């Protein structure tokens, strides 16, 4: 097994206006989330969120601490949200064992214990996508399914954005320090997410796109309302969204994405919306 990580530094919005395509992709896009028998992660300076993925095939993968954490265990001062987007898998956290099926989630609170990932069937390996934020209180571990989620039906087929927002790791479902995560599923024939666009200055965000067919792509929009940019993305890729940036997308096919937020505010509705006609 192997653990790979990189550090991404925060960008000032005035500086980001001058980024070309290569720089936008380098600073915000996470192209490789999953690789066989490896744990990949990005340590972001946006609210110190870690975004990553573990894909156990032939091995049981430990969630190792990384140098930027300066801690004996990954979860010493952190909480963790995990979504399985592959075959059936198992997460062990200390003495607790959690089995996660497709699109099921798990919250792990802070604490000094070993965490491992494994697949039930290596022919159909699990793919564990995770977000982690700093934590100063240890809340209980909890598995969350879509049956436990708060589901908001949004949009319309006429507007090409009919979707279900499954709020799964949110404070209305379980206590967390700052991490909030959920999964948005777009209906067949719908391609737009998060319209009208918004920002939330007290929270950064990460998006992970999956269920994108191999021959299709997602055009992720970011930037300030009057200075937007785009990043073309493919299946099983993630993107960082600064607190000053909108975060929206349209694709050439319907898809599903996982959103994760970290910051000082747990209020999901704390958003500053912009009119679609004001986007530039």
CSV table of N, CA and C in Angstrom, one decimal, residues 23-154:
chain,number,residue,atom,x,y,z
A,23,UNK,N,-3.2,26.7,-14.4
A,23,UNK,CA,-3.1,27.1,-13.0
A,23,UNK,C,-4.4,26.8,-12.3
A,24,UNK,N,-5.5,27.0,-12.9
A,24,UNK,CA,-6.8,26.7,-12.3
A,24,UNK,C,-6.9,25.2,-11.9
A,25,UNK,N,-6.5,24.4,-12.9
A,25,UNK,CA,-6.5,23.0,-12.6
A,25,UNK,C,-5.5,22.5,-11.6
A,26,UNK,N,-4.3,23.1,-11.6
A,26,UNK,CA,-3.3,22.8,-10.6
A,26,UNK,C,-3.7,23.1,-9.2
A,27,UNK,N,-4.4,24.3,-9.0
A,27,UNK,CA,-4.7,24.7,-7.7
A,27,UNK,C,-6.0,24.2,-7.1
A,28,UNK,N,-6.9,23.9,-8.0
A,28,UNK,CA,-8.3,23.5,-7.5
A,28,UNK,C,-8.7,22.1,-7.8
A,29,UNK,N,-8.3,21.6,-8.9
A,29,UNK,CA,-8.8,20.2,-9.4
A,29,UNK,C,-8.0,19.1,-8.7
A,30,UNK,N,-8.7,18.1,-8.2
A,30,UNK,CA,-8.0,16.9,-7.7
A,30,UNK,C,-8.3,15.8,-8.7
A,31,UNK,N,-7.4,15.5,-9.6
A,31,UNK,CA,-7.6,14.6,-10.7
A,31,UNK,C,-7.7,13.2,-10.3
A,32,UNK,N,-6.8,12.8,-9.4
A,32,UNK,CA,-6.7,11.4,-9.0
A,32,UNK,C,-7.1,11.2,-7.6
A,33,UNK,N,-8.3,10.7,-7.4
A,33,UNK,CA,-8.8,10.5,-6.0
A,33,UNK,C,-8.6,9.0,-5.7
A,34,UNK,N,-8.8,8.1,-6.7
A,34,UNK,CA,-8.6,6.7,-6.4
A,34,UNK,C,-7.5,6.1,-7.2
A,35,UNK,N,-6.7,5.3,-6.6
A,35,UNK,CA,-5.8,4.3,-7.3
A,35,UNK,C,-5.7,3.1,-6.5
A,36,UNK,N,-5.6,2.0,-7.2
A,36,UNK,CA,-5.6,0.6,-6.5
A,36,UNK,C,-4.6,0.5,-5.4
A,37,UNK,N,-5.1,0.1,-4.2
A,37,UNK,CA,-4.2,-0.2,-3.0
A,37,UNK,C,-3.4,1.1,-2.6
A,38,UNK,N,-4.0,2.3,-2.8
A,38,UNK,CA,-3.4,3.5,-2.3
A,38,UNK,C,-4.4,4.4,-1.7
A,39,UNK,N,-3.9,5.3,-0.8
A,39,UNK,CA,-4.7,6.3,-0.2
A,39,UNK,C,-4.1,7.6,-0.7
A,40,UNK,N,-5.0,8.4,-1.4
A,40,UNK,CA,-4.6,9.7,-1.9
A,40,UNK,C,-5.3,10.8,-1.2
A,41,UNK,N,-4.6,11.9,-0.9
A,41,UNK,CA,-5.3,13.0,-0.2
A,41,UNK,C,-4.6,14.3,-0.5
A,42,UNK,N,-5.4,15.4,-0.4
A,42,UNK,CA,-5.0,16.8,-0.6
A,42,UNK,C,-5.2,17.5,0.8
A,43,UNK,N,-4.2,18.1,1.3
A,43,UNK,CA,-4.3,18.9,2.5
A,43,UNK,C,-4.5,20.3,2.1
A,44,UNK,N,-5.7,20.9,2.2
A,44,UNK,CA,-6.0,22.2,1.7
A,44,UNK,C,-5.9,23.2,2.8
A,45,UNK,N,-5.4,24.4,2.5
A,45,UNK,CA,-5.3,25.5,3.4
A,45,UNK,C,-6.7,26.2,3.5
A,46,UNK,N,-7.6,25.8,2.7
A,46,UNK,CA,-9.0,26.3,2.9
A,46,UNK,C,-9.6,25.6,4.1
A,47,UNK,N,-9.7,26.3,5.2
A,47,UNK,CA,-10.2,25.7,6.5
A,47,UNK,C,-9.6,24.4,6.8
A,48,UNK,N,-8.3,24.1,6.4
A,48,UNK,CA,-7.6,22.9,6.7
A,48,UNK,C,-8.3,21.6,6.4
A,49,UNK,N,-9.2,21.7,5.4
A,49,UNK,CA,-9.9,20.4,5.0
A,49,UNK,C,-8.9,19.5,4.2
A,50,UNK,N,-9.0,18.2,4.5
A,50,UNK,CA,-8.3,17.2,3.8
A,50,UNK,C,-9.4,16.5,2.9
A,51,UNK,N,-9.1,16.3,1.6
A,51,UNK,CA,-9.9,15.7,0.7
A,51,UNK,C,-9.2,14.5,0.1
A,52,UNK,N,-9.8,13.3,0.1
A,52,UNK,CA,-9.0,12.2,-0.4
A,52,UNK,C,-9.9,11.0,-0.7
A,53,UNK,N,-9.2,9.9,-1.0
A,53,UNK,CA,-9.9,8.6,-1.4
A,53,UNK,C,-9.0,7.4,-1.1
A,54,UNK,N,-9.6,6.3,-0.7
A,54,UNK,CA,-8.9,5.1,-0.5
A,54,UNK,C,-9.6,4.0,-1.3
A,55,UNK,N,-8.8,3.2,-2.0
A,55,UNK,CA,-9.3,2.1,-2.9
A,55,UNK,C,-8.6,0.8,-2.6
A,56,UNK,N,-9.1,0.1,-1.6
A,56,UNK,CA,-8.4,-1.2,-1.3
A,56,UNK,C,-8.8,-2.3,-2.3
A,57,UNK,N,-7.9,-3.0,-2.8
A,57,UNK,CA,-8.2,-4.1,-3.7
A,57,UNK,C,-7.6,-5.4,-3.2
A,58,UNK,N,-6.3,-5.4,-3.1
A,58,UNK,CA,-5.6,-6.6,-2.6
A,58,UNK,C,-5.2,-6.5,-1.2
A,59,UNK,N,-5.3,-5.3,-0.6
A,59,UNK,CA,-4.7,-5.0,0.7
A,59,UNK,C,-5.8,-4.3,1.6
A,60,UNK,N,-5.5,-4.4,2.9
A,60,UNK,CA,-6.3,-3.5,3.8
A,60,UNK,C,-5.4,-2.3,4.0
A,61,UNK,N,-6.1,-1.1,3.8
A,61,UNK,CA,-5.4,0.1,3.7
A,61,UNK,C,-5.6,0.9,5.0
A,62,UNK,N,-4.5,1.2,5.7
A,62,UNK,CA,-4.6,2.1,6.9
A,62,UNK,C,-4.7,3.6,6.5
A,63,UNK,N,-5.5,4.3,7.3
A,63,UNK,CA,-5.5,5.8,7.1
A,63,UNK,C,-4.3,6.3,8.0
A,64,UNK,N,-3.2,6.5,7.3
A,64,UNK,CA,-2.0,7.0,8.0
A,64,UNK,C,-2.0,8.5,8.3
A,65,UNK,N,-1.4,8.9,9.3
A,65,UNK,CA,-1.2,10.3,9.5
A,65,UNK,C,-0.2,10.8,8.5
A,66,UNK,N,-0.3,12.1,8.2
A,66,UNK,CA,0.7,12.7,7.3
A,66,UNK,C,1.4,13.9,7.9
A,67,UNK,N,2.5,14.2,7.4
A,67,UNK,CA,3.4,15.2,8.1
A,67,UNK,C,2.7,16.5,8.5
A,68,UNK,N,1.9,17.1,7.6
A,68,UNK,CA,1.2,18.4,7.9
A,68,UNK,C,0.4,18.3,9.2
A,69,UNK,N,-0.1,17.1,9.6
A,69,UNK,CA,-1.0,17.0,10.7
A,69,UNK,C,-0.2,17.1,12.0
A,70,UNK,N,1.1,16.7,12.0
A,70,UNK,CA,1.9,16.8,13.2
A,70,UNK,C,1.2,16.1,14.4
A,71,UNK,N,0.7,14.9,14.1
A,71,UNK,CA,-0.1,14.1,15.1
A,71,UNK,C,0.2,12.6,15.0
A,72,UNK,N,0.1,11.9,16.1
A,72,UNK,CA,0.4,10.5,16.0
A,72,UNK,C,-0.6,9.6,15.2
A,73,UNK,N,-1.9,10.1,15.2
A,73,UNK,CA,-2.9,9.4,14.4
A,73,UNK,C,-3.6,10.5,13.5
A,74,UNK,N,-4.2,10.0,12.4
A,74,UNK,CA,-4.9,10.9,11.5
A,74,UNK,C,-6.0,11.6,12.2
A,75,UNK,N,-6.7,10.9,13.1
A,75,UNK,CA,-7.9,11.5,13.8
A,75,UNK,C,-7.6,12.1,15.2
A,76,UNK,N,-6.3,12.3,15.5
A,76,UNK,CA,-6.0,12.8,16.8
A,76,UNK,C,-6.7,14.1,17.1
A,77,UNK,N,-6.7,15.0,16.1
A,77,UNK,CA,-7.4,16.3,16.2
A,77,UNK,C,-8.3,16.6,15.1
A,78,UNK,N,-8.9,15.5,14.5
A,78,UNK,CA,-9.7,15.6,13.3
A,78,UNK,C,-11.0,14.8,13.4
A,79,UNK,N,-12.0,15.2,12.6
A,79,UNK,CA,-13.2,14.3,12.3
A,79,UNK,C,-13.1,14.0,10.9
A,80,UNK,N,-13.9,12.9,10.5
A,80,UNK,CA,-13.8,12.4,9.2
A,80,UNK,C,-15.2,12.0,8.7
A,81,UNK,N,-15.5,12.3,7.4
A,81,UNK,CA,-16.7,11.9,6.8
A,81,UNK,C,-16.3,11.0,5.6
A,82,UNK,N,-16.9,9.8,5.4
A,82,UNK,CA,-16.6,8.9,4.4
A,82,UNK,C,-17.8,8.5,3.6
A,83,UNK,N,-17.7,8.4,2.3
A,83,UNK,CA,-18.8,7.9,1.4
A,83,UNK,C,-18.2,6.8,0.6
A,84,UNK,N,-18.9,5.6,0.6
A,84,UNK,CA,-18.5,4.5,-0.3
A,84,UNK,C,-19.1,4.7,-1.7
A,85,UNK,N,-18.3,4.9,-2.7
A,85,UNK,CA,-18.9,5.0,-4.1
A,85,UNK,C,-18.4,3.8,-5.0
A,86,UNK,N,-18.1,2.7,-4.3
A,86,UNK,CA,-17.7,1.5,-5.1
A,86,UNK,C,-18.5,0.3,-4.5
A,87,UNK,N,-17.8,-0.9,-4.6
A,87,UNK,CA,-18.4,-2.1,-4.1
A,87,UNK,C,-18.4,-2.1,-2.6
A,88,UNK,N,-19.0,-3.1,-2.0
A,88,UNK,CA,-19.2,-3.2,-0.6
A,88,UNK,C,-17.9,-3.2,0.1
A,89,UNK,N,-17.7,-2.4,1.2
A,89,UNK,CA,-16.5,-2.3,1.9
A,89,UNK,C,-16.7,-2.2,3.4
A,90,UNK,N,-15.5,-2.3,4.1
A,90,UNK,CA,-15.5,-2.3,5.6
A,90,UNK,C,-14.5,-1.2,6.1
A,91,UNK,N,-15.0,-0.4,7.0
A,91,UNK,CA,-14.1,0.5,7.7
A,91,UNK,C,-14.0,0.1,9.2
A,92,UNK,N,-12.8,0.0,9.6
A,92,UNK,CA,-12.6,-0.3,11.1
A,92,UNK,C,-12.0,0.9,11.7
A,93,UNK,N,-12.6,1.3,12.8
A,93,UNK,CA,-12.1,2.4,13.6
A,93,UNK,C,-11.9,2.0,15.0
A,94,UNK,N,-10.6,1.7,15.4
A,94,UNK,CA,-10.4,1.1,16.7
A,94,UNK,C,-11.1,-0.3,16.8
A,95,UNK,N,-11.9,-0.5,17.8
A,95,UNK,CA,-12.6,-1.8,17.9
A,95,UNK,C,-14.0,-1.8,17.2
A,96,UNK,N,-14.4,-0.8,16.6
A,96,UNK,CA,-15.6,-0.7,15.9
A,96,UNK,C,-15.5,-1.1,14.4
A,97,UNK,N,-16.5,-1.8,13.9
A,97,UNK,CA,-16.4,-2.3,12.5
A,97,UNK,C,-17.7,-1.8,11.8
A,98,UNK,N,-17.5,-1.1,10.6
A,98,UNK,CA,-18.7,-0.6,9.9
A,98,UNK,C,-18.6,-1.1,8.5
A,99,UNK,N,-19.7,-1.7,8.0
A,99,UNK,CA,-19.9,-2.2,6.6
A,99,UNK,C,-20.6,-1.1,5.9
A,100,UNK,N,-20.0,-0.7,4.8
A,100,UNK,CA,-20.6,0.4,3.9
A,100,UNK,C,-20.9,-0.2,2.5
A,101,UNK,N,-22.2,0.0,2.1
A,101,UNK,CA,-22.5,-0.4,0.8
A,101,UNK,C,-22.5,0.9,-0.1
A,102,UNK,N,-22.9,0.7,-1.3
A,102,UNK,CA,-22.8,1.8,-2.3
A,102,UNK,C,-23.6,3.0,-1.8
A,103,UNK,N,-23.0,4.2,-1.8
A,103,UNK,CA,-23.7,5.5,-1.4
A,103,UNK,C,-24.1,5.5,0.1
A,104,UNK,N,-23.5,4.7,0.9
A,104,UNK,CA,-23.6,4.8,2.3
A,104,UNK,C,-22.5,5.6,2.9
A,105,UNK,N,-22.7,6.3,4.0
A,105,UNK,CA,-21.7,7.2,4.6
A,105,UNK,C,-21.4,6.8,6.0
A,106,UNK,N,-20.3,7.3,6.5
A,106,UNK,CA,-19.8,7.1,7.9
A,106,UNK,C,-19.2,8.3,8.4
A,107,UNK,N,-19.5,8.7,9.6
A,107,UNK,CA,-18.9,9.8,10.4
A,107,UNK,C,-18.0,9.2,11.5
A,108,UNK,N,-16.8,9.6,11.5
A,108,UNK,CA,-15.9,9.2,12.6
A,108,UNK,C,-15.4,10.5,13.3
A,109,UNK,N,-15.6,10.5,14.6
A,109,UNK,CA,-15.2,11.6,15.5
A,109,UNK,C,-13.7,11.5,15.8
A,110,UNK,N,-13.2,12.6,16.4
A,110,UNK,CA,-11.8,12.7,16.8
A,110,UNK,C,-11.5,11.6,17.8
A,111,UNK,N,-10.2,11.2,17.7
A,111,UNK,CA,-9.7,10.2,18.7
A,111,UNK,C,-8.5,9.4,18.2
A,112,UNK,N,-7.6,9.1,19.1
A,112,UNK,CA,-6.4,8.4,18.8
A,112,UNK,C,-6.6,6.9,18.6
A,113,UNK,N,-6.9,6.5,17.4
A,113,UNK,CA,-7.2,5.1,17.1
A,113,UNK,C,-6.8,4.8,15.6
A,114,UNK,N,-6.6,3.6,15.3
A,114,UNK,CA,-6.3,3.2,14.0
A,114,UNK,C,-7.6,3.1,13.1
A,115,UNK,N,-7.5,3.5,11.9
A,115,UNK,CA,-8.6,3.4,10.9
A,115,UNK,C,-8.1,2.7,9.7
A,116,UNK,N,-8.9,1.7,9.3
A,116,UNK,CA,-8.5,0.9,8.1
A,116,UNK,C,-9.7,0.8,7.1
A,117,UNK,N,-9.3,0.6,5.8
A,117,UNK,CA,-10.3,0.4,4.8
A,117,UNK,C,-10.0,-0.9,4.1
A,118,UNK,N,-11.1,-1.7,3.8
A,118,UNK,CA,-11.0,-2.9,3.0
A,118,UNK,C,-12.2,-3.2,2.2
A,119,UNK,N,-12.0,-4.0,1.2
A,119,UNK,CA,-13.1,-4.4,0.3
A,119,UNK,C,-13.6,-5.8,0.6
A,120,UNK,N,-14.9,-6.0,0.4
A,120,UNK,CA,-15.4,-7.3,0.6
A,120,UNK,C,-15.1,-8.2,-0.6
A,121,UNK,N,-15.1,-7.7,-1.8
A,121,UNK,CA,-14.8,-8.4,-3.0
A,121,UNK,C,-13.8,-7.6,-3.8
A,122,UNK,N,-12.6,-8.1,-4.0
A,122,UNK,CA,-11.6,-7.4,-4.7
A,122,UNK,C,-11.9,-7.3,-6.2
A,123,UNK,N,-12.8,-8.1,-6.7
A,123,UNK,CA,-13.3,-8.0,-8.1
A,123,UNK,C,-14.2,-6.8,-8.3
A,124,UNK,N,-14.8,-6.3,-7.2
A,124,UNK,CA,-15.6,-5.1,-7.2
A,124,UNK,C,-15.2,-4.3,-6.0
A,125,UNK,N,-14.1,-3.6,-6.0
A,125,UNK,CA,-13.5,-3.0,-4.8
A,125,UNK,C,-14.3,-1.8,-4.3
A,126,UNK,N,-14.3,-1.6,-3.1
A,126,UNK,CA,-14.9,-0.4,-2.5
A,126,UNK,C,-14.0,0.8,-2.9
A,127,UNK,N,-14.7,2.0,-2.9
A,127,UNK,CA,-14.0,3.2,-3.2
A,127,UNK,C,-14.5,4.2,-2.1
A,128,UNK,N,-13.6,4.5,-1.2
A,128,UNK,CA,-14.0,5.4,0.0
A,128,UNK,C,-13.5,6.8,-0.3
A,129,UNK,N,-14.5,7.7,-0.5
A,129,UNK,CA,-14.2,9.1,-0.7
A,129,UNK,C,-14.3,9.8,0.7
A,130,UNK,N,-13.4,10.6,1.1
A,130,UNK,CA,-13.5,11.2,2.4
A,130,UNK,C,-13.1,12.7,2.4
A,131,UNK,N,-13.7,13.4,3.4
A,131,UNK,CA,-13.4,14.7,3.8
A,131,UNK,C,-13.1,14.7,5.3
A,132,UNK,N,-12.1,15.6,5.7
A,132,UNK,CA,-11.7,15.7,7.1
A,132,UNK,C,-11.5,17.1,7.5
A,133,UNK,N,-12.0,17.5,8.6
A,133,UNK,CA,-11.8,18.8,9.2
A,133,UNK,C,-11.2,18.7,10.6
A,134,UNK,N,-10.6,19.8,11.0
A,134,UNK,CA,-10.1,19.9,12.4
A,134,UNK,C,-11.3,19.8,13.4
A,135,UNK,N,-11.0,19.1,14.5
A,135,UNK,CA,-12.1,18.9,15.5
A,135,UNK,C,-11.5,19.1,16.9
A,136,UNK,N,-12.3,19.7,17.8
A,136,UNK,CA,-11.9,20.0,19.1
A,136,UNK,C,-12.7,19.3,20.2
A,137,UNK,N,-13.7,18.5,19.7
A,137,UNK,CA,-14.6,17.7,20.5
A,137,UNK,C,-14.7,16.3,19.8
A,138,UNK,N,-14.8,15.3,20.6
A,138,UNK,CA,-14.9,13.9,20.0
A,138,UNK,C,-16.4,13.6,20.0
A,139,UNK,N,-17.1,13.6,18.9
A,139,UNK,CA,-18.5,13.2,18.8
A,139,UNK,C,-18.5,11.7,18.4
A,140,UNK,N,-19.7,11.0,18.7
A,140,UNK,CA,-19.8,9.6,18.4
A,140,UNK,C,-19.7,9.2,16.9
A,141,UNK,N,-19.1,8.1,16.6
A,141,UNK,CA,-19.1,7.5,15.3
A,141,UNK,C,-20.6,7.2,14.9
A,142,UNK,N,-20.9,7.3,13.6
A,142,UNK,CA,-22.2,6.9,13.2
A,142,UNK,C,-22.2,6.6,11.7
A,143,UNK,N,-22.9,5.5,11.3
A,143,UNK,CA,-23.1,5.2,9.9
A,143,UNK,C,-24.4,5.9,9.5
A,144,UNK,N,-24.4,6.4,8.2
A,144,UNK,CA,-25.6,7.1,7.7
A,144,UNK,C,-26.0,6.6,6.4
A,145,UNK,N,-27.2,6.2,6.2
A,145,UNK,CA,-27.7,5.8,4.8
A,145,UNK,C,-28.7,6.9,4.3
A,146,UNK,N,-29.1,6.7,3.1
A,146,UNK,CA,-30.0,7.6,2.5
A,146,UNK,C,-31.4,7.6,3.3
A,147,UNK,N,-31.7,6.5,3.9
A,147,UNK,CA,-32.9,6.5,4.8
A,147,UNK,C,-32.8,7.4,6.0
A,148,UNK,N,-31.6,7.7,6.4
A,148,UNK,CA,-31.4,8.5,7.6
A,148,UNK,C,-31.3,10.0,7.2
A,149,UNK,N,-31.1,10.3,5.9
A,149,UNK,CA,-30.8,11.6,5.4
A,149,UNK,C,-32.0,12.5,5.4
A,150,UNK,N,-31.8,13.8,5.5
A,150,UNK,CA,-32.8,14.8,5.2
A,150,UNK,C,-32.7,15.1,3.7
A,151,UNK,N,-33.8,14.8,3.0
A,151,UNK,CA,-33.8,14.9,1.6
A,151,UNK,C,-34.6,16.1,1.1
A,152,UNK,N,-34.0,16.9,0.3
A,152,UNK,CA,-34.7,18.1,-0.3
A,152,UNK,C,-34.8,17.9,-1.8
A,153,UNK,N,-36.0,17.9,-2.3
A,153,UNK,CA,-36.2,17.8,-3.8
A,153,UNK,C,-36.2,19.2,-4.3
A,154,UNK,N,-35.3,19.4,-5.3
A,154,UNK,CA,-35.1,20.7,-5.8
A,154,UNK,C,-35.2,20.7,-7.3
